[in-house]
Amino acid sequence: MGSKGTTTTTTEGRSGTGRQWIMGNDAFEARMAHHDGIKALWETKWKFPCTKSVYPFHDGQFEDFEPIFEYLIQNNINDGTSPEYTNAFVPVAESLTAKGDAALANGDTKAASDLYLRACTVYRIARFPYITAFPKINNPTKWCVPLFRNPRLFQVLMTPRNAYLAQKAVYAKAAALWPSPLEDISIPHTHAAGDDLKSIPLYVRVPPVAPAPVVLLMTGLDGYRPDNTVRCEEFLSRGWGVVVAEIPGTADCPADSADPDSPDRLWSSVLDWMKGDGRFDMKRVLVWGLSSGGYYAVRIAHTHRERVVGSIAQGAGVHYFYDKEWLEKADGHEYPFQLTPAMAMKHGYDSVEAYKEGVQKKFSLLETGIIKGPSTRLLLINGTLDGLMPIEDSMMLFEYGSPKEARFFPGALHMGYPMANASVYPWMESVMASVRD
């Protein structure tokens, strides 16, 4: 893709002075129907993917969610951040967990695992749209952290109504039944500085033969370590290990969310641990960043280019995403809830307005100069009509640094689903195979 072909349509002017977003000005200006409340969210956006058990309902079943949303609609519970929203999901998740326990007691490990994963999916939607514990828990009902993990959070009590804690617990039950079990570990954050916390929680799965090629999977704004079972199975089926890590400002991540350099320290600690662990082929380390994780996949491709053989940035926002003009309209686009309050908190801002005013200068990979330097192989994946992270952000990367590779899907929304994975996995295989011992 030639860089000159994208500049005239993506960078010409600002609001009121001629900018034409590739998604189209009508779509850019529009407020999507699902923002009109829980009934609209269910009927216009979430019901269909739920019937197909696809994101964000992967591993789940429609029959688990239909009565929950009927209850939410009947009781006019529209605020996804409220305890009433979260608590509506818990009885179904607890029932599925109990059924999984019964199946396990009867020796049916496959049924037990499936039921546990269904419970995890219910807990996942319960703790939507966003949680973080840095520098403090943003929503105690959606998430509780064990007291020993972060002493700053001593005031939060662990109760059955804490969705993320419960999700992780039931995920561990499912994972214990798999041929390649899950390791839920915390490693030392050896490069921690400033306000970074001192340990990094990771999920690790490895194939029988070691040392193995490995994928460092960087999660997104609302999908965390227990939400990537299918991807991990894909890696293991190819003889690759996987290390799953959350990104700064989300879930259990210990990196200082307000410090734009904290991810570099985070990934240095993770890669150092992987090297010392001995089970990973450090010549064959691939990175895959999902959605908000795509930003970090682009960044690590430059900052740690000598340590990773390639990186996939799927649905990445690196510069234009932080543009105030974009952010003024993003809350009306495809994200199921309000996007900017979550993003402001994720980046360490106290208010949405402060985030809109200051985030581009502080975090943009163009403003900070990161993308102007050389990189490892970098694959960019997205849909051309992405309303969360504009496709302009992926296209502009061709104008800077090393040559890039890409697959953009015309007419597709954020992440380029459902077509994207058919391009990602073959690329990963080719990169792994290209390494010579």
Short mmCIF file of C-alpha atoms in Angstrom, two decimals:
data_model
loop_
_atom_site.label_atom_id
_atom_site.label_comp_id
_atom_site.label_asym_id
_atom_site.label_seq_id
_atom_site.Cartn_x
_atom_site.Cartn_y
_atom_site.Cartn_z
CA MET A 1 0.00 0.00 0.00
CA GLY A 2 1.47 3.36 -0.96
CA SER A 3 1.41 6.00 1.74
CA LYS A 4 0.77 8.86 -0.67
CA GLY A 5 -2.59 7.39 -1.60
CA THR A 6 -3.97 7.81 1.90
CA THR A 7 -2.80 11.26 2.87
CA THR A 8 -5.22 13.38 0.90
CA THR A 9 -8.28 11.72 2.39
CA THR A 10 -7.12 11.22 5.96
CA THR A 11 -5.08 14.21 7.03
CA GLU A 12 -6.54 17.19 5.21
CA GLY A 13 -7.77 19.61 7.81
CA ARG A 14 -9.85 19.32 10.94
CA SER A 15 -13.53 19.52 11.77
CA GLY A 16 -15.08 22.28 9.72
CA THR A 17 -12.04 22.60 7.48
CA GLY A 18 -12.39 19.64 5.15
CA ARG A 19 -11.35 16.40 6.86
CA GLN A 20 -13.05 13.39 5.30
CA TRP A 21 -12.91 10.29 7.50
CA ILE A 22 -12.69 7.08 5.51
CA MET A 23 -15.67 5.64 7.38
CA GLY A 24 -17.72 8.45 5.79
CA ASN A 25 -18.94 11.65 7.38
CA ASP A 26 -22.50 10.35 7.77
CA ALA A 27 -21.27 7.39 9.83
CA PHE A 28 -18.81 9.60 11.70
CA GLU A 29 -21.51 12.06 12.72
CA ALA A 30 -24.15 9.43 13.48
CA ARG A 31 -25.17 8.15 16.90
CA MET A 32 -25.89 4.43 16.62
CA ALA A 33 -29.23 3.10 17.83
CA HIS A 34 -27.84 0.81 20.51
CA HIS A 35 -26.94 3.83 22.65
CA ASP A 36 -30.65 4.41 23.39
CA GLY A 37 -30.71 2.04 26.38
CA ILE A 38 -30.48 -1.62 27.32
CA LYS A 39 -33.42 -2.66 25.14
CA ALA A 40 -31.83 -1.04 22.09
CA LEU A 41 -28.41 -2.49 22.95
CA TRP A 42 -29.83 -6.00 23.13
CA GLU A 43 -32.13 -5.83 20.13
CA THR A 44 -29.96 -3.85 17.69
CA LYS A 45 -26.42 -4.92 18.60
CA TRP A 46 -25.98 -7.81 21.03
CA LYS A 47 -28.80 -10.27 20.42
CA PHE A 48 -27.54 -11.47 17.04
CA PRO A 49 -23.90 -12.17 18.06
CA CYS A 50 -25.26 -13.85 21.17
CA THR A 51 -27.26 -16.29 19.03
CA LYS A 52 -24.00 -17.12 17.18
CA SER A 53 -21.81 -17.31 20.31
CA VAL A 54 -19.36 -14.76 18.88
CA TYR A 55 -17.68 -11.76 20.49
CA PRO A 56 -18.41 -10.70 23.16
CA PHE A 57 -20.46 -13.86 23.79
CA HIS A 58 -17.80 -16.39 22.69
CA ASP A 59 -17.91 -19.53 24.87
CA GLY A 60 -21.50 -18.62 25.82
CA GLN A 61 -25.02 -19.66 24.89
CA PHE A 62 -28.02 -17.56 23.93
CA GLU A 63 -30.25 -19.37 26.43
CA ASP A 64 -28.07 -18.06 29.26
CA PHE A 65 -28.48 -14.42 28.26
CA GLU A 66 -32.02 -14.04 26.99
CA PRO A 67 -33.66 -14.11 30.45
CA ILE A 68 -31.04 -11.74 31.85
CA PHE A 69 -31.70 -9.12 29.22
CA GLU A 70 -35.44 -9.58 29.56
CA TYR A 71 -35.02 -8.78 33.25
CA LEU A 72 -32.82 -5.74 32.55
CA ILE A 73 -35.30 -4.42 29.99
CA GLN A 74 -38.35 -5.01 32.19
CA ASN A 75 -36.68 -3.22 35.09
CA ASN A 76 -35.33 -0.39 32.94
CA ILE A 77 -31.73 -1.01 34.04
CA ASN A 78 -29.81 0.96 31.43
CA ASP A 79 -26.59 1.89 33.19
CA GLY A 80 -23.95 -0.74 32.46
CA THR A 81 -21.74 0.60 35.25
CA SER A 82 -24.42 0.10 37.93
CA PRO A 83 -24.50 -2.67 40.56
CA GLU A 84 -28.04 -3.48 39.39
CA TYR A 85 -26.74 -4.30 35.91
CA THR A 86 -23.88 -6.46 37.17
CA ASN A 87 -25.90 -8.31 39.80
CA ALA A 88 -28.55 -9.31 37.26
CA PHE A 89 -26.06 -11.72 35.66
CA VAL A 90 -24.71 -13.39 38.77
CA PRO A 91 -27.49 -15.93 39.52
CA VAL A 92 -27.22 -17.41 36.01
CA ALA A 93 -23.43 -17.59 36.26
CA GLU A 94 -23.64 -19.25 39.68
CA SER A 95 -26.19 -21.77 38.38
CA LEU A 96 -23.95 -22.68 35.44
CA THR A 97 -20.99 -23.08 37.78
CA ALA A 98 -23.02 -25.43 40.00
CA LYS A 99 -24.03 -27.47 36.96
CA GLY A 100 -20.36 -27.66 35.99
CA ASP A 101 -19.50 -28.92 39.46
CA ALA A 102 -22.18 -31.61 39.15
CA ALA A 103 -20.90 -32.69 35.72
CA LEU A 104 -17.37 -32.92 37.10
CA ALA A 105 -18.56 -34.99 40.05
CA ASN A 106 -20.12 -37.39 37.52
CA GLY A 107 -16.81 -37.66 35.64
CA ASP A 108 -17.89 -35.67 32.56
CA THR A 109 -14.97 -33.28 32.24
CA LYS A 110 -15.97 -32.02 28.76
CA ALA A 111 -19.44 -30.99 29.94
CA ALA A 112 -17.95 -29.45 33.08
CA SER A 113 -15.47 -27.36 31.10
CA ASP A 114 -18.18 -26.17 28.71
CA LEU A 115 -20.46 -25.17 31.59
CA TYR A 116 -17.67 -23.37 33.39
CA LEU A 117 -16.83 -21.44 30.22
CA ARG A 118 -20.49 -20.51 29.81
CA ALA A 119 -20.43 -19.16 33.36
CA CYS A 120 -17.27 -17.20 32.51
CA THR A 121 -19.05 -15.62 29.57
CA VAL A 122 -21.93 -14.49 31.76
CA TYR A 123 -19.49 -12.99 34.24
CA ARG A 124 -17.68 -11.30 31.32
CA ILE A 125 -20.78 -9.43 30.23
CA ALA A 126 -21.59 -8.67 33.87
CA ARG A 127 -18.29 -6.83 34.33
CA PHE A 128 -18.56 -4.94 31.02
CA PRO A 129 -17.85 -2.30 29.91
CA TYR A 130 -14.53 -1.74 31.68
CA ILE A 131 -12.62 -2.43 34.87
CA THR A 132 -9.28 -1.39 36.27
CA ALA A 133 -7.48 -1.57 39.60
CA PHE A 134 -4.83 1.03 38.81
CA PRO A 135 -4.41 3.16 40.80
CA LYS A 136 -7.61 1.96 42.50
CA ILE A 137 -10.58 -0.23 41.69
CA ASN A 138 -13.06 1.69 39.58
CA ASN A 139 -16.09 -0.51 40.31
CA PRO A 140 -16.06 -2.82 43.37
CA THR A 141 -19.14 -4.74 42.22
CA LYS A 142 -17.59 -5.61 38.89
CA TRP A 143 -14.23 -6.58 40.32
CA CYS A 144 -12.47 -7.44 43.54
CA VAL A 145 -8.76 -8.13 44.00
CA PRO A 146 -7.48 -10.50 46.71
CA LEU A 147 -6.15 -8.42 49.56
CA PHE A 148 -2.63 -9.84 49.36
CA ARG A 149 -2.22 -8.79 45.73
CA ASN A 150 -2.56 -5.06 46.19
CA PRO A 151 -2.50 -3.71 49.73
CA ARG A 152 -3.80 -0.34 48.54
CA LEU A 153 -7.18 -2.00 47.95
CA PHE A 154 -7.77 -3.18 51.49
CA GLN A 155 -11.12 -1.41 51.70
CA VAL A 156 -12.69 -3.66 49.04
CA LEU A 157 -14.37 -6.81 50.31
CA MET A 158 -14.49 -10.05 48.33
CA THR A 159 -18.11 -11.13 47.93
CA PRO A 160 -19.89 -13.50 45.53
CA ARG A 161 -21.17 -10.44 43.66
CA ASN A 162 -17.73 -9.40 42.44
CA ALA A 163 -17.91 -10.47 38.82
CA TYR A 164 -14.27 -10.47 37.72
CA LEU A 165 -12.99 -12.36 40.73
CA ALA A 166 -15.72 -14.94 40.18
CA GLN A 167 -14.94 -15.13 36.45
CA LYS A 168 -11.28 -15.86 37.12
CA ALA A 169 -12.16 -18.49 39.72
CA VAL A 170 -14.52 -20.42 37.46
CA TYR A 171 -12.12 -20.07 34.52
CA ALA A 172 -9.48 -21.77 36.64
CA LYS A 173 -11.91 -24.65 37.20
CA ALA A 174 -12.37 -25.08 33.46
CA ALA A 175 -8.66 -24.72 32.69
CA ALA A 176 -7.68 -27.41 35.17
CA LEU A 177 -9.50 -29.92 32.95
CA TRP A 178 -7.66 -29.15 29.71
CA PRO A 179 -4.83 -31.26 28.21
CA SER A 180 -2.54 -28.20 28.31
CA PRO A 181 -3.50 -26.70 31.67
CA LEU A 182 -3.47 -23.02 32.42
CA GLU A 183 -0.81 -21.52 34.65
CA ASP A 184 -2.09 -18.45 36.49
CA ILE A 185 1.10 -16.84 37.73
CA SER A 186 2.54 -13.54 38.90
CA ILE A 187 6.08 -12.66 37.91
CA PRO A 188 8.34 -9.94 39.31
CA HIS A 189 8.09 -6.61 37.52
CA THR A 190 11.85 -6.27 37.45
CA HIS A 191 11.80 -3.06 35.40
CA ALA A 192 9.14 -1.36 37.52
CA ALA A 193 9.63 2.35 38.14
CA GLY A 194 7.59 5.25 39.45
CA ASP A 195 4.09 4.13 40.43
CA ASP A 196 4.26 0.73 38.71
CA LEU A 197 3.22 -2.15 40.95
CA LYS A 198 5.80 -4.85 41.56
CA SER A 199 4.27 -8.00 40.08
CA ILE A 200 2.71 -8.89 36.72
CA PRO A 201 -0.16 -11.40 36.53
CA LEU A 202 0.02 -13.64 33.46
CA TYR A 203 -1.78 -16.63 31.99
CA VAL A 204 0.66 -19.13 30.49
CA ARG A 205 0.03 -22.26 28.45
CA VAL A 206 2.75 -24.33 26.82
CA PRO A 207 2.78 -27.33 24.47
CA PRO A 208 4.45 -30.60 25.51
CA VAL A 209 7.64 -29.96 23.52
CA ALA A 210 9.92 -27.19 24.74
CA PRO A 211 11.45 -24.80 24.01
CA ALA A 212 8.44 -23.75 21.92
CA PRO A 213 7.69 -20.75 19.73
CA VAL A 214 5.46 -18.41 21.68
CA VAL A 215 2.83 -15.71 21.26
CA LEU A 216 2.64 -12.78 23.64
CA LEU A 217 -1.07 -11.93 23.53
CA MET A 218 -1.96 -8.38 24.58
CA THR A 219 -5.58 -8.00 25.58
CA GLY A 220 -7.90 -5.04 25.03
CA LEU A 221 -10.08 -2.51 26.83
CA ASP A 222 -12.73 -5.00 27.92
CA GLY A 223 -11.38 -8.46 27.03
CA TYR A 224 -8.94 -9.80 29.60
CA ARG A 225 -6.93 -12.93 30.38
CA PRO A 226 -9.93 -15.31 30.84
CA ASP A 227 -11.44 -14.25 27.51
CA ASN A 228 -9.06 -15.80 24.96
CA THR A 229 -9.54 -19.56 25.14
CA VAL A 230 -10.09 -20.12 21.41
CA ARG A 231 -6.99 -18.13 20.40
CA CYS A 232 -4.87 -19.99 22.92
CA GLU A 233 -6.09 -23.33 21.59
CA GLU A 234 -5.17 -22.20 18.06
CA PHE A 235 -1.64 -21.44 19.20
CA LEU A 236 -1.26 -24.73 21.06
CA SER A 237 -2.53 -26.69 18.05
CA ARG A 238 0.42 -25.25 16.10
CA GLY A 239 2.92 -26.23 18.78
CA TRP A 240 3.25 -22.69 20.12
CA GLY A 241 3.09 -21.52 23.70
CA VAL A 242 1.15 -18.44 24.78
CA VAL A 243 1.61 -15.77 27.41
CA VAL A 244 -1.49 -13.62 27.96
CA ALA A 245 -1.02 -10.18 29.52
CA GLU A 246 -3.35 -7.28 30.15
CA ILE A 247 -2.48 -3.80 28.93
CA PRO A 248 -1.86 -0.69 31.07
CA GLY A 249 -4.96 0.79 32.65
CA THR A 250 -7.04 -2.41 32.46
CA ALA A 251 -7.86 -5.30 34.77
CA ASP A 252 -4.84 -6.63 36.71
CA CYS A 253 -2.12 -4.79 34.80
CA PRO A 254 0.45 -3.26 37.19
CA ALA A 255 1.81 -0.62 34.80
CA ASP A 256 1.24 3.04 35.63
CA SER A 257 -1.60 3.95 33.28
CA ALA A 258 -0.74 7.65 33.29
CA ASP A 259 2.88 7.07 32.23
CA PRO A 260 3.23 6.62 28.44
CA ASP A 261 6.57 4.85 28.96
CA SER A 262 5.23 2.26 31.42
CA PRO A 263 4.40 -0.34 28.72
CA ASP A 264 8.05 -0.45 27.64
CA ARG A 265 9.06 -1.39 31.20
CA LEU A 266 6.18 -3.88 31.38
CA TRP A 267 7.16 -5.76 28.22
CA SER A 268 10.85 -5.74 29.18
CA SER A 269 9.96 -7.51 32.42
CA VAL A 270 7.73 -10.02 30.64
CA LEU A 271 10.29 -10.81 27.94
CA ASP A 272 13.07 -11.13 30.49
CA TRP A 273 10.97 -13.61 32.47
CA MET A 274 10.14 -15.59 29.32
CA LYS A 275 13.83 -15.81 28.46
CA GLY A 276 14.73 -17.01 31.93
CA ASP A 277 11.87 -19.50 32.13
CA GLY A 278 13.47 -21.79 29.56
CA ARG A 279 10.30 -23.15 27.94
CA PHE A 280 10.15 -20.61 25.12
CA ASP A 281 12.10 -20.30 21.88
CA MET A 282 13.10 -16.64 22.19
CA LYS A 283 14.01 -16.48 18.50
CA ARG A 284 10.33 -17.08 17.73
CA VAL A 285 8.36 -14.62 19.83
CA LEU A 286 5.32 -13.17 18.11
CA VAL A 287 3.09 -10.44 19.55
CA TRP A 288 -0.64 -10.04 18.89
CA GLY A 289 -2.40 -6.97 20.23
CA LEU A 290 -6.18 -6.91 20.21
CA SER A 291 -8.16 -3.67 19.83
CA SER A 292 -6.68 -1.30 22.44
CA GLY A 293 -3.90 -3.86 22.67
CA GLY A 294 -3.07 -3.03 19.05
CA TYR A 295 -1.51 0.23 20.21
CA TYR A 296 0.95 -1.74 22.32
CA ALA A 297 1.61 -4.19 19.49
CA VAL A 298 2.69 -1.27 17.30
CA ARG A 299 4.73 0.21 20.10
CA ILE A 300 6.57 -3.00 21.03
CA ALA A 301 7.33 -3.65 17.36
CA HIS A 302 9.48 -0.50 17.55
CA THR A 303 10.72 -0.39 21.14
CA HIS A 304 11.60 -4.11 21.36
CA ARG A 305 12.19 -4.86 17.68
CA GLU A 306 15.27 -6.97 18.42
CA ARG A 307 13.34 -9.21 20.82
CA VAL A 308 10.22 -10.09 18.81
CA VAL A 309 10.14 -11.62 15.35
CA GLY A 310 6.86 -10.01 14.40
CA SER A 311 3.81 -8.20 15.73
CA ILE A 312 0.12 -8.06 14.77
CA ALA A 313 -1.79 -4.89 15.56
CA GLN A 314 -5.49 -5.62 15.13
CA GLY A 315 -7.84 -2.67 15.39
CA ALA A 316 -5.07 -0.35 16.59
CA GLY A 317 -5.51 3.31 17.50
CA VAL A 318 -2.16 5.12 17.58
CA HIS A 319 -2.70 8.78 16.63
CA TYR A 320 -5.96 9.82 14.97
CA PHE A 321 -7.87 7.85 17.58
CA TYR A 322 -6.63 10.40 20.11
CA ASP A 323 -7.73 13.37 18.00
CA LYS A 324 -10.28 15.49 19.85
CA GLU A 325 -12.49 15.64 16.77
CA TRP A 326 -12.67 11.83 16.70
CA LEU A 327 -13.23 11.53 20.44
CA GLU A 328 -16.11 14.02 20.35
CA LYS A 329 -18.07 11.56 18.20
CA ALA A 330 -16.70 8.18 19.33
CA ASP A 331 -19.25 7.76 22.13
CA GLY A 332 -21.96 7.47 19.48
CA HIS A 333 -20.14 4.84 17.41
CA GLU A 334 -20.02 1.05 17.70
CA TYR A 335 -18.78 0.53 21.26
CA PRO A 336 -21.69 -0.87 23.31
CA PHE A 337 -21.43 1.72 26.08
CA GLN A 338 -19.77 5.13 26.49
CA LEU A 339 -16.20 4.83 25.20
CA THR A 340 -14.49 8.00 26.38
CA PRO A 341 -15.09 7.61 30.15
CA ALA A 342 -13.42 4.20 30.01
CA MET A 343 -10.58 5.46 27.83
CA ALA A 344 -10.00 8.48 30.06
CA MET A 345 -9.63 6.26 33.10
CA LYS A 346 -7.51 3.77 31.17
CA HIS A 347 -5.00 6.51 30.34
CA GLY A 348 -4.89 7.89 33.88
CA TYR A 349 -7.06 10.98 33.41
CA ASP A 350 -9.47 12.25 36.05
CA SER A 351 -12.01 13.55 33.54
CA VAL A 352 -13.13 12.99 29.98
CA GLU A 353 -12.45 16.60 29.10
CA ALA A 354 -8.87 16.44 30.35
CA TYR A 355 -8.43 13.24 28.35
CA LYS A 356 -9.73 14.79 25.15
CA GLU A 357 -7.53 17.86 25.56
CA GLY A 358 -4.28 16.16 26.48
CA VAL A 359 -4.15 12.54 25.36
CA GLN A 360 -2.94 12.95 21.79
CA LYS A 361 0.13 14.98 22.70
CA LYS A 362 1.01 12.57 25.52
CA PHE A 363 0.21 9.13 24.06
CA SER A 364 0.18 9.40 20.24
CA LEU A 365 2.89 7.21 18.74
CA LEU A 366 3.39 9.88 16.08
CA GLU A 367 3.64 12.79 18.52
CA THR A 368 6.09 10.84 20.68
CA GLY A 369 8.13 9.80 17.64
CA ILE A 370 7.93 6.05 18.32
CA ILE A 371 6.72 5.11 14.83
CA LYS A 372 9.37 7.16 13.07
CA GLY A 373 12.05 4.60 13.92
CA PRO A 374 12.67 1.08 12.59
CA SER A 375 10.47 -1.85 13.59
CA THR A 376 10.25 -5.60 13.39
CA ARG A 377 7.74 -7.12 10.94
CA LEU A 378 4.38 -5.54 11.63
CA LEU A 379 1.01 -6.73 10.34
CA LEU A 380 -1.90 -4.28 10.50
CA ILE A 381 -5.44 -5.68 10.54
CA ASN A 382 -8.74 -3.80 10.66
CA GLY A 383 -12.04 -3.03 9.00
CA THR A 384 -12.24 0.12 6.90
CA LEU A 385 -15.41 1.29 8.68
CA ASP A 386 -14.02 0.93 12.19
CA GLY A 387 -15.84 3.44 14.39
CA LEU A 388 -13.64 2.89 17.45
CA MET A 389 -10.07 3.06 16.14
CA PRO A 390 -10.12 4.81 12.76
CA ILE A 391 -8.60 2.93 9.84
CA GLU A 392 -6.52 6.06 9.23
CA ASP A 393 -4.35 4.99 12.17
CA SER A 394 -3.35 1.75 10.48
CA MET A 395 -2.87 3.39 7.09
CA MET A 396 -0.69 6.21 8.36
CA LEU A 397 1.88 3.72 9.65
CA PHE A 398 2.97 3.13 6.04
CA GLU A 399 4.25 6.71 5.98
CA TYR A 400 6.81 6.17 8.74
CA GLY A 401 9.68 3.89 9.71
CA SER A 402 10.13 0.41 8.29
CA PRO A 403 7.89 -1.09 5.57
CA LYS A 404 4.67 -2.61 6.95
CA GLU A 405 2.24 -5.36 5.96
CA ALA A 406 -1.55 -5.11 6.14
CA ARG A 407 -4.93 -6.60 5.39
CA PHE A 408 -7.86 -4.19 5.54
CA PHE A 409 -11.42 -5.39 5.07
CA PRO A 410 -13.74 -3.09 3.11
CA GLY A 411 -17.06 -2.52 4.82
CA ALA A 412 -16.02 -4.26 8.04
CA LEU A 413 -16.15 -2.65 11.47
CA HIS A 414 -13.69 -2.75 14.37
CA MET A 415 -11.06 -5.50 14.19
CA GLY A 416 -12.14 -6.59 10.69
CA TYR A 417 -14.32 -9.41 11.95
CA PRO A 418 -15.41 -11.99 10.95
CA MET A 419 -12.81 -12.28 8.18
CA ALA A 420 -9.66 -11.18 10.01
CA ASN A 421 -8.38 -14.40 11.56
CA ALA A 422 -8.15 -16.10 8.17
CA SER A 423 -5.40 -13.61 7.34
CA VAL A 424 -3.72 -13.49 10.74
CA TYR A 425 -2.97 -17.17 11.36
CA PRO A 426 -1.28 -17.86 7.98
CA TRP A 427 0.87 -14.75 8.46
CA MET A 428 1.89 -15.94 11.91
CA GLU A 429 2.79 -19.37 10.53
CA SER A 430 4.91 -17.83 7.78
CA VAL A 431 6.78 -15.58 10.21
CA MET A 432 7.48 -18.43 12.62
CA ALA A 433 8.70 -20.60 9.73
CA SER A 434 10.97 -17.86 8.40
CA VAL A 435 13.26 -17.97 11.45
CA ARG A 436 16.44 -19.95 10.95
CA ASP A 437 18.16 -21.65 13.88
#
